[in-house]
């Protein structure tokens, strides 16, 4: 059973371009979470999605950022018109179901560098 | 709002020795979960240990154990018989109980402690 897969592992974009980060959850997992890690910081929650639904987007910037988790295919975190401050590691995690005892499994992240 | 504080940016331990990493948190909730995650250079976040606030017994996983002091809001991680493979960033994290409005994936992380293990 493959773990949470994120690609690309590294992504370089120039200011103003779009960045698309992909996350394939573990097999059988229908809950996906995105986190951002700035340099020298811990991970910060961005958004929680279930298939085709956004459940909690309280950590998502209001502009330029969007996320989806379609019925088929990976979850996508999209950042439009990237700026240097978007440079960070973006992590995806997944879980099989909701519940206090449910464990999150993390991917290895996508390092976004904005030139 | 809940906060998690790790006051030790870096720690060092001799191989086979014991080291304790500190974590304090702030919350007004009575039911919650606390976690320690390990992040090696590969960047993947690996769950080390988990503590449920309503359990008084300290969680243990092999060489890893916690000292959970609920009244003091302290949650330290003890690593016994340290190994070279333990070298990594360690993050303490908090999550409110779903029964009290917490969001399952909304973990609140500290800034981390970088642990070095000397041979």
Coordinates of N, CA and C in Angstrom, one line a residue:
Chain A
X1 N 0.9 -1.2 0.0 CA 0.0 0.0 0.0 C 0.9 1.2 0.0
X2 N 0.9 1.9 -1.1 CA 1.8 3.1 -1.2 C 1.3 4.2 -0.2
X3 N 2.2 5.0 0.2 CA 1.9 6.1 1.1 C 1.2 7.2 0.4
X4 N 1.2 8.4 1.0 CA 0.7 9.6 0.4 C 1.7 10.1 -0.6
X5 N 1.3 10.2 -1.8 CA 2.2 10.6 -2.9 C 2.0 12.1 -3.3
X6 N 3.1 12.8 -3.2 CA 3.0 14.2 -3.7 C 3.9 14.5 -4.8
X7 N 3.5 15.2 -5.8 CA 4.4 15.6 -6.9 C 4.0 17.0 -7.4
X8 N 5.0 17.7 -7.9 CA 6.4 17.3 -7.9 C 7.0 17.5 -6.6
X9 N 8.2 17.0 -6.4 CA 8.9 17.1 -5.1 C 9.5 18.5 -5.0
X10 N 9.9 19.0 -6.1 CA 10.4 20.4 -6.2 C 9.7 21.1 -7.3
X11 N 9.4 22.4 -7.1 CA 8.7 23.1 -8.2 C 9.3 24.6 -8.1
X12 N 9.7 25.0 -9.3 CA 10.3 26.4 -9.4 C 9.4 27.2 -10.3
X13 N 9.0 28.3 -9.8 CA 8.1 29.2 -10.6 C 8.6 30.6 -10.5
X14 N 8.4 31.4 -11.5 CA 8.7 32.8 -11.5 C 7.5 33.6 -11.0
X15 N 7.7 34.7 -10.4 CA 6.6 35.5 -9.9 C 5.6 35.7 -11.0
X16 N 4.3 35.6 -10.6 CA 3.2 35.8 -11.5 C 2.7 34.5 -12.2
X17 N 3.5 33.4 -12.1 CA 3.1 32.2 -12.7 C 2.1 31.4 -11.8
X18 N 1.6 30.3 -12.3 CA 0.7 29.5 -11.5 C 1.5 28.3 -11.0
X19 N 1.1 27.8 -9.8 CA 1.7 26.6 -9.3 C 0.6 25.6 -9.0
X20 N 0.8 24.4 -9.4 CA -0.2 23.3 -9.2 C 0.6 22.2 -8.4
X21 N 0.1 21.9 -7.3 CA 0.7 20.8 -6.4 C -0.3 19.7 -6.3
X22 N 0.2 18.5 -6.5 CA -0.7 17.3 -6.6 C -0.5 16.4 -5.4
X23 N -1.6 15.8 -4.9 CA -1.5 14.9 -3.8 C -2.4 13.7 -4.0
X24 N -1.8 12.5 -4.1 CA -2.6 11.3 -4.1 C -2.7 10.6 -2.8
X25 N -3.8 10.6 -2.1 CA -3.9 10.0 -0.8 C -3.6 8.5 -0.8
X26 N -3.5 8.0 0.4 CA -3.3 6.5 0.5 C -4.5 5.8 0.0
X27 N -4.4 4.6 -0.5 CA -5.5 3.9 -1.0 C -6.6 3.7 0.0
X28 N -7.8 4.0 -0.3 CA -8.9 3.9 0.6 C -9.2 5.1 1.5
X29 N -8.3 6.1 1.3 CA -8.5 7.3 2.1 C -9.3 8.4 1.3
X30 N -10.3 8.9 2.0 CA -11.1 9.9 1.3 C -11.0 11.3 1.9
X31 N -10.2 11.5 2.9 CA -10.0 12.8 3.5 C -8.6 13.2 3.3
X32 N -8.5 14.5 2.8 CA -7.2 15.1 2.5 C -7.0 16.4 3.2
X33 N -5.8 16.7 3.6 CA -5.5 17.9 4.3 C -4.2 18.5 3.7
X34 N -4.2 19.8 3.6 CA -3.0 20.5 3.1 C -2.4 21.4 4.2
X35 N -1.1 21.4 4.3 CA -0.4 22.2 5.2 C 0.7 22.9 4.5
X36 N 1.2 24.1 5.1 CA 2.3 24.8 4.5 C 3.3 25.0 5.6
X37 N 4.6 24.8 5.2 CA 5.7 25.0 6.2 C 6.7 26.0 5.7
X38 N 6.7 27.2 6.3 CA 7.6 28.2 6.0 C 9.0 27.9 6.6
X39 N 10.1 28.4 6.1 CA 11.4 28.1 6.7 C 11.4 28.4 8.2
X40 N 12.0 27.5 8.9 CA 12.2 27.7 10.4 C 10.9 27.7 11.1
X41 N 9.8 27.2 10.5 CA 8.5 27.2 11.2 C 7.9 25.7 11.2
X42 N 6.9 25.6 12.0 CA 6.2 24.3 12.0 C 5.1 24.4 10.9
X43 N 4.5 23.2 10.7 CA 3.4 23.2 9.6 C 2.2 24.0 10.0
X44 N 1.6 24.6 9.1 CA 0.4 25.4 9.4 C -0.8 24.8 8.5
X45 N -1.9 24.5 9.1 CA -3.0 24.0 8.4 C -3.6 25.0 7.4
X46 N -3.9 24.4 6.2 CA -4.5 25.3 5.2 C -6.0 24.9 5.0
X47 N -6.2 23.6 4.6 CA -7.5 23.2 4.1 C -7.7 21.7 4.3
X48 N -9.0 21.4 4.5 CA -9.4 20.0 4.7 C -10.5 19.7 3.7
X49 N -10.3 18.6 2.9 CA -11.2 18.3 1.9 C -11.6 16.8 2.0
X50 N -12.9 16.6 1.6 CA -13.4 15.2 1.4 C -13.7 15.2 0.0
X51 N -13.9 14.0 -0.6 CA -14.2 13.9 -2.0 C -15.2 14.9 -2.5
X52 N -14.8 15.8 -3.3 CA -15.6 16.8 -4.0 C -16.1 17.9 -3.0
X53 N -15.7 17.9 -1.8 CA -16.2 18.9 -0.8 C -15.0 19.5 -0.1
X54 N -15.1 20.8 0.2 CA -14.2 21.5 1.1 C -14.9 21.5 2.5
X55 N -14.2 20.9 3.5 CA -14.8 20.8 4.8 C -14.4 22.0 5.7
X56 N -13.1 22.3 5.6 CA -12.6 23.4 6.5 C -11.5 24.1 5.7
X57 N -11.7 25.3 5.4 CA -10.7 26.1 4.7 C -10.2 27.3 5.5
X58 N -10.3 27.1 6.8 CA -10.0 28.3 7.7 C -8.5 28.8 7.6
X59 N -7.6 27.9 7.2 CA -6.2 28.3 7.1 C -5.8 28.7 5.7
X60 N -6.7 28.8 4.8 CA -6.4 29.1 3.4 C -6.4 30.6 3.2
X61 N -5.3 31.2 2.6 CA -5.4 32.6 2.2 C -6.6 32.9 1.3
X62 N -7.2 34.0 1.5 CA -8.4 34.4 0.8 C -8.3 34.5 -0.7
X63 N -7.1 34.9 -1.1 CA -6.9 35.2 -2.5 C -5.8 34.3 -3.1
X64 N -5.9 34.0 -4.3 CA -4.9 33.3 -5.2 C -4.8 31.8 -4.8
X65 N -5.2 31.3 -3.7 CA -5.1 29.9 -3.3 C -6.5 29.2 -3.5
X66 N -6.4 28.0 -4.0 CA -7.6 27.2 -4.1 C -7.2 25.7 -4.0
X67 N -8.2 24.9 -3.6 CA -7.9 23.5 -3.5 C -9.1 22.7 -4.0
X68 N -8.9 21.5 -4.5 CA -10.0 20.7 -4.9 C -9.6 19.2 -4.7
X69 N -10.6 18.4 -4.6 CA -10.3 16.9 -4.4 C -11.5 16.3 -5.2
X70 N -11.3 16.1 -6.5 CA -12.4 15.6 -7.4 C -12.7 14.1 -7.1
X71 N -13.8 13.7 -7.6 CA -14.2 12.3 -7.5 C -13.2 11.3 -8.0
X72 N -12.6 11.7 -9.1 CA -11.5 10.9 -9.6 C -10.2 11.7 -9.7
X73 N -9.1 11.1 -9.3 CA -7.8 11.8 -9.5 C -7.4 12.4 -8.2
X74 N -6.2 13.0 -8.2 CA -5.5 13.5 -7.0 C -6.2 14.8 -6.5
X75 N -5.8 15.2 -5.3 CA -6.2 16.5 -4.8 C -5.2 17.5 -5.4
X76 N -5.7 18.7 -5.7 CA -4.8 19.7 -6.3 C -4.9 21.0 -5.4
X77 N -3.7 21.5 -5.1 CA -3.6 22.8 -4.5 C -3.0 23.8 -5.5
X78 N -3.8 24.8 -5.8 CA -3.5 25.7 -6.9 C -3.1 27.1 -6.3
X79 N -2.0 27.6 -6.7 CA -1.6 29.0 -6.3 C -1.5 29.8 -7.6
X80 N -2.3 30.8 -7.7 CA -2.2 31.7 -8.9 C -1.3 32.9 -8.6
X81 N -0.7 33.4 -9.6 CA 0.1 34.6 -9.6 C 1.1 34.5 -8.3
X82 N 1.9 33.5 -8.3 CA 2.7 33.3 -7.1 C 3.6 34.5 -6.9
X83 N 3.9 34.7 -5.6 CA 4.8 35.8 -5.1 C 5.9 35.1 -4.3
X84 N 7.0 35.8 -4.0 CA 8.1 35.2 -3.3 C 7.7 34.6 -1.9
X85 N 6.8 35.3 -1.3 CA 6.3 34.8 0.0 C 5.6 33.5 0.0
X86 N 5.3 33.0 -1.2 CA 4.6 31.7 -1.3 C 5.7 30.6 -1.2
X87 N 6.9 30.9 -1.3 CA 8.0 29.9 -1.2 C 7.9 29.2 0.1
X88 N 7.7 27.9 0.0 CA 7.5 27.1 1.2 C 7.5 25.6 0.8
X89 N 7.4 24.8 1.9 CA 7.1 23.3 1.6 C 5.7 23.1 1.9
X90 N 5.0 22.5 0.9 CA 3.6 22.2 1.0 C 3.4 20.7 1.2
X91 N 2.7 20.4 2.3 CA 2.5 19.0 2.7 C 1.0 18.6 2.6
X92 N 0.8 17.4 2.2 CA -0.5 16.8 2.1 C -0.5 15.6 3.1
X93 N -1.7 15.5 3.7 CA -1.9 14.3 4.6 C -3.3 13.7 4.2
X94 N -3.4 12.4 4.5 CA -4.7 11.8 4.3 C -5.1 10.9 5.4
X95 N -6.4 10.7 5.5 CA -6.9 9.7 6.5 C -8.1 9.0 5.9
X96 N -8.4 7.8 6.5 CA -9.4 7.0 5.9 C -10.8 7.5 6.3
X97 N -11.0 7.9 7.5 CA -12.3 8.4 7.9 C -12.1 9.5 8.9
X98 N -13.2 10.0 9.4 CA -13.2 11.1 10.4 C -13.3 10.4 11.8
X99 N -12.8 11.1 12.8 CA -12.9 10.5 14.1 C -11.7 10.9 15.0
X100 N -11.9 11.0 16.2 CA -10.8 11.4 17.1 C -9.6 10.5 17.1
X101 N -9.9 9.2 16.8 CA -8.8 8.2 16.8 C -8.1 8.0 15.5
X102 N -8.6 8.8 14.5 CA -8.1 8.6 13.1 C -6.7 9.2 13.0
X103 N -5.8 8.5 12.4 CA -4.5 9.0 12.2 C -4.3 9.6 10.8
X104 N -3.5 10.6 10.8 CA -3.1 11.3 9.6 C -1.8 10.7 9.1
X105 N -1.7 10.5 7.8 CA -0.5 10.0 7.1 C 0.0 11.1 6.2
X106 N 1.2 11.5 6.3 CA 1.7 12.7 5.6 C 2.6 12.2 4.4
X107 N 2.5 13.0 3.3 CA 3.5 12.8 2.2 C 4.8 13.5 2.5
X108 N 5.7 13.5 1.5 CA 7.0 14.1 1.7 C 7.1 15.6 1.3
X109 N 5.9 16.1 0.8 CA 5.9 17.5 0.6 C 6.4 17.9 -0.8
X110 N 6.0 19.1 -1.2 CA 6.4 19.7 -2.4 C 7.1 21.0 -2.0
X111 N 8.4 21.2 -2.4 CA 9.1 22.4 -2.1 C 8.9 23.4 -3.2
X112 N 8.2 24.5 -3.0 CA 7.9 25.5 -4.0 C 8.9 26.6 -3.8
X113 N 9.6 27.0 -4.9 CA 10.5 28.1 -4.9 C 10.1 29.1 -5.9
X114 N 9.9 30.3 -5.5 CA 9.4 31.4 -6.4 C 10.6 32.3 -6.6
X115 N 11.0 32.5 -7.9 CA 12.1 33.3 -8.2 C 11.7 34.8 -8.5
Chain B
X1 N -7.2 31.4 21.2 CA -6.7 30.4 20.2 C -5.6 29.6 20.9
X2 N -5.5 28.3 20.4 CA -4.5 27.4 20.9 C -3.1 27.8 20.4
X3 N -2.1 27.6 21.2 CA -0.7 27.8 20.8 C 0.1 26.6 21.3
X4 N 1.2 26.3 20.5 CA 2.1 25.3 20.9 C 3.5 25.9 20.9
X5 N 4.3 25.8 22.0 CA 5.6 26.4 22.1 C 6.7 25.3 22.3
X6 N 7.7 25.3 21.5 CA 8.9 24.5 21.7 C 10.0 25.5 21.9
X7 N 10.6 25.5 23.1 CA 11.5 26.5 23.5 C 13.0 26.2 23.2
X8 N 13.2 25.0 22.7 CA 14.5 24.5 22.4 C 14.7 24.4 20.9
X9 N 15.3 25.4 20.2 CA 15.5 25.3 18.8 C 16.4 24.1 18.4
X10 N 17.4 23.8 19.2 CA 18.3 22.8 18.9 C 18.7 22.0 20.2
X11 N 18.8 20.7 20.0 CA 19.3 19.9 21.1 C 20.3 18.9 20.6
X12 N 21.2 18.4 21.5 CA 22.2 17.4 21.1 C 22.3 16.4 22.1
X13 N 22.5 15.1 21.7 CA 22.6 14.0 22.6 C 23.7 13.0 22.1
X14 N 24.3 12.4 23.1 CA 25.3 11.4 22.7 C 24.5 10.1 22.4
X15 N 25.0 9.3 21.4 CA 24.4 8.1 21.1 C 24.3 7.2 22.4
X16 N 23.2 6.5 22.5 CA 22.9 5.6 23.7 C 22.4 6.4 24.9
X17 N 22.5 7.7 24.9 CA 22.1 8.5 26.0 C 20.6 8.8 25.9
X18 N 20.1 9.5 26.9 CA 18.7 9.9 26.9 C 18.5 11.4 26.8
X19 N 17.5 11.8 26.0 CA 17.3 13.3 25.8 C 15.8 13.6 26.0
X20 N 15.5 14.8 26.5 CA 14.1 15.2 26.7 C 13.9 16.5 25.9
X21 N 12.9 16.5 25.1 CA 12.5 17.6 24.3 C 11.2 18.3 24.9
X22 N 11.2 19.6 25.1 CA 10.2 20.2 25.8 C 9.1 20.8 24.9
X23 N 7.9 20.8 25.4 CA 6.7 21.4 24.6 C 5.7 21.9 25.6
X24 N 5.3 23.1 25.5 CA 4.1 23.6 26.3 C 3.1 24.1 25.3
X25 N 1.9 24.1 25.8 CA 0.7 24.5 24.9 C -0.2 25.3 25.8
X26 N -1.1 26.0 25.1 CA -2.1 26.8 25.7 C -3.5 26.5 25.1
X27 N -4.4 26.2 25.9 CA -5.8 25.9 25.5 C -6.8 26.1 26.6
X28 N -8.0 26.4 26.2 CA -9.0 26.5 27.2 C -9.9 25.2 27.2
X29 N -9.6 24.3 26.2 CA -10.4 23.1 26.1 C -10.0 22.0 27.1
X30 N -10.8 21.1 27.4 CA -10.5 20.1 28.4 C -10.2 18.8 27.7
X31 N -10.7 18.6 26.5 CA -10.5 17.4 25.8 C -9.7 17.7 24.5
X32 N -8.6 17.0 24.3 CA -7.8 17.3 23.1 C -6.7 16.2 23.0
X33 N -5.9 16.3 21.9 CA -4.9 15.3 21.6 C -3.6 16.1 21.4
X34 N -2.5 15.4 21.8 CA -1.2 15.9 21.6 C -0.3 14.9 20.9
X35 N 0.6 15.4 20.1 CA 1.3 14.6 19.2 C 2.8 15.0 19.2
X36 N 3.7 14.1 18.9 CA 5.1 14.4 18.5 C 5.3 13.7 17.2
X37 N 5.8 14.6 16.2 CA 6.1 14.2 14.9 C 7.6 14.3 14.7
X38 N 8.2 13.4 13.9 CA 9.6 13.4 13.6 C 9.7 13.8 12.1
X39 N 10.6 14.7 11.7 CA 10.8 15.1 10.3 C 12.2 14.9 10.0
X40 N 12.6 13.8 9.4 CA 14.0 13.6 9.0 C 14.3 14.4 7.7
X41 N 15.6 14.4 7.3 CA 15.9 15.2 6.1 C 15.1 14.9 4.9
X42 N 14.5 13.7 4.8 CA 13.6 13.3 3.7 C 12.3 14.2 3.7
X43 N 12.1 14.9 4.8 CA 11.0 15.8 4.9 C 9.7 15.2 5.3
X44 N 9.5 13.9 5.2 CA 8.3 13.2 5.5 C 8.0 13.3 7.0
X45 N 6.8 13.7 7.4 CA 6.3 13.8 8.8 C 5.9 12.4 9.3
X46 N 6.6 12.0 10.3 CA 6.3 10.6 10.9 C 5.8 10.8 12.3
X47 N 4.6 10.2 12.5 CA 4.1 10.2 13.9 C 4.9 9.4 14.8
X48 N 5.4 10.0 15.9 CA 6.2 9.3 16.9 C 5.3 8.7 18.0
X49 N 4.4 9.6 18.5 CA 3.7 9.2 19.7 C 2.4 10.2 19.8
X50 N 1.4 9.7 20.5 CA 0.2 10.4 20.6 C -0.4 10.3 22.0
X51 N -0.9 11.4 22.5 CA -1.5 11.3 23.9 C -2.9 11.9 23.9
X52 N -3.8 11.2 24.5 CA -5.1 11.8 24.7 C -5.2 12.4 26.0
X53 N -5.7 13.7 26.0 CA -5.7 14.5 27.2 C -6.5 13.8 28.4
X54 N -7.5 13.1 28.1 CA -8.3 12.5 29.1 C -7.7 11.3 29.8
X55 N -6.6 10.8 29.2 CA -5.9 9.7 29.8 C -4.7 10.2 30.6
X56 N -4.7 9.8 31.9 CA -3.6 10.3 32.8 C -2.3 9.6 32.5
X57 N -2.4 8.3 32.0 CA -1.2 7.5 31.8 C -0.4 8.1 30.6
X58 N 0.9 8.2 30.8 CA 1.8 8.7 29.8 C 1.9 7.7 28.7
X59 N 1.8 8.2 27.4 CA 2.0 7.3 26.3 C 3.4 6.8 26.1
X60 N 3.6 5.6 25.6 CA 4.9 5.1 25.4 C 5.0 4.3 24.1
X61 N 6.0 4.5 23.3 CA 6.2 3.7 22.1 C 7.7 3.3 22.0
X62 N 8.0 2.1 22.5 CA 9.4 1.6 22.5 C 10.3 2.6 23.3
X63 N 11.2 3.2 22.6 CA 12.2 4.1 23.2 C 11.7 5.5 23.5
X64 N 10.5 5.7 23.0 CA 9.9 7.1 23.1 C 8.8 7.1 24.2
X65 N 8.9 8.1 25.0 CA 7.8 8.2 26.0 C 7.6 9.7 26.2
X66 N 6.4 10.0 26.8 CA 6.1 11.4 27.1 C 5.9 11.6 28.6
X67 N 6.1 12.8 29.0 CA 5.7 13.3 30.3 C 4.6 14.3 30.1
X68 N 3.4 13.9 30.3 CA 2.2 14.7 30.1 C 1.7 15.3 31.4
X69 N 1.8 16.6 31.6 CA 1.4 17.3 32.8 C 0.3 18.2 32.4
X70 N -1.0 17.7 32.6 CA -2.1 18.5 32.0 C -2.3 19.8 32.7
X71 N -2.1 19.9 34.0 CA -2.3 21.1 34.8 C -1.3 22.2 34.3
X72 N -0.1 21.7 34.1 CA 1.0 22.6 33.7 C 1.0 22.9 32.2
X73 N 0.1 22.1 31.4 CA 0.1 22.2 30.0 C 1.4 22.0 29.4
X74 N 2.0 20.9 29.8 CA 3.4 20.5 29.4 C 3.3 19.1 28.8
X75 N 4.1 18.9 27.7 CA 4.1 17.6 27.0 C 5.5 17.3 26.4
X76 N 6.3 16.8 27.3 CA 7.7 16.6 26.8 C 7.9 15.2 26.3
X77 N 8.9 15.1 25.4 CA 9.2 13.8 24.8 C 10.6 13.3 25.3
X78 N 10.6 12.1 25.7 CA 11.9 11.5 26.2 C 12.3 10.4 25.2
X79 N 13.5 10.5 24.7 CA 14.0 9.5 23.8 C 15.2 8.8 24.6
X80 N 15.0 7.5 24.8 CA 16.0 6.7 25.5 C 16.9 6.0 24.6
X81 N 18.1 5.7 25.0 CA 19.0 4.9 24.2 C 19.1 5.5 22.7
X82 N 19.4 6.8 22.7 CA 19.4 7.5 21.4 C 20.2 6.8 20.3
X83 N 19.7 6.8 19.1 CA 20.3 6.2 18.0 C 20.6 7.3 16.9
X84 N 21.6 7.0 16.0 CA 21.9 8.0 15.0 C 20.7 8.3 14.1
X85 N 19.8 7.3 13.9 CA 18.6 7.5 13.1 C 17.6 8.4 13.8
X86 N 17.8 8.8 15.0 CA 16.8 9.6 15.7 C 17.1 11.1 15.3
X87 N 18.2 11.4 14.7 CA 18.5 12.8 14.3 C 17.5 13.3 13.3
X88 N 16.8 14.4 13.7 CA 15.8 14.9 12.9 C 15.2 16.2 13.5
X89 N 14.3 16.8 12.9 CA 13.4 17.8 13.5 C 12.3 17.1 14.2
X90 N 12.0 17.6 15.4 CA 10.8 17.1 16.1 C 9.8 18.2 16.4
X91 N 8.6 17.9 16.0 CA 7.5 18.8 16.2 C 6.5 18.3 17.2
X92 N 6.1 19.2 18.1 CA 5.0 18.9 19.0 C 3.7 19.5 18.3
X93 N 2.6 18.9 18.5 CA 1.4 19.4 17.8 C 0.2 19.1 18.7
X94 N -0.9 20.0 18.5 CA -2.1 19.9 19.3 C -3.3 19.8 18.4
X95 N -4.3 19.1 18.8 CA -5.5 19.1 18.1 C -6.7 19.0 19.0
X96 N -7.7 19.8 18.9 CA -8.9 19.8 19.7 C -9.7 18.5 19.4
X97 N -10.5 18.1 20.4 CA -11.4 16.9 20.1 C -12.5 17.3 19.2
X98 N -12.9 16.4 18.3 CA -13.9 16.6 17.4 C -15.3 16.8 18.1
X99 N -15.4 16.2 19.3 CA -16.6 16.4 20.1 C -16.8 17.8 20.6
X100 N -15.8 18.6 20.6 CA -15.9 19.9 21.1 C -15.6 20.9 20.0
X101 N -15.8 20.6 18.8 CA -15.7 21.5 17.7 C -14.3 21.5 17.0
X102 N -13.4 20.6 17.4 CA -12.2 20.6 16.8 C -12.3 20.1 15.4
X103 N -11.4 20.4 14.5 CA -11.3 19.9 13.1 C -10.3 18.8 13.0
X104 N -10.6 17.7 12.5 CA -9.8 16.5 12.5 C -8.4 16.8 12.0
X105 N -8.3 17.5 10.9 CA -7.0 17.7 10.3 C -6.3 19.0 10.7
X106 N -6.9 19.8 11.6 CA -6.4 21.1 12.0 C -5.4 20.9 13.1
X107 N -4.2 20.4 12.9 CA -3.2 20.3 13.9 C -2.5 21.6 14.0
X108 N -2.2 22.0 15.2 CA -1.4 23.2 15.5 C 0.0 22.8 15.9
X109 N 1.0 23.2 15.1 CA 2.3 22.7 15.4 C 3.2 23.8 16.1
X110 N 4.2 23.3 16.9 CA 5.2 24.2 17.3 C 6.2 24.4 16.3
X111 N 7.3 25.2 16.6 CA 8.3 25.5 15.6 C 9.4 24.5 15.4
X112 N 9.4 23.5 16.3 CA 10.3 22.4 16.1 C 11.6 22.5 16.9
X113 N 12.1 21.3 17.2 CA 13.4 21.2 17.8 C 14.3 20.3 16.9
X114 N 15.5 20.8 16.6 CA 16.4 20.1 15.8 C 17.3 19.2 16.7
X115 N 17.2 17.9 16.6 CA 17.9 17.0 17.4 C 19.1 16.4 16.6
X116 N 20.3 16.6 17.2 CA 21.5 16.0 16.7 C 21.9 14.9 17.6
X117 N 22.4 13.8 17.0 CA 22.9 12.6 17.8 C 24.4 12.4 17.4
X118 N 25.2 12.5 18.5 CA 26.7 12.4 18.3 C 27.1 10.9 18.5
X119 N 27.9 10.4 17.6 CA 28.4 9.0 17.7 C 29.4 8.9 18.8

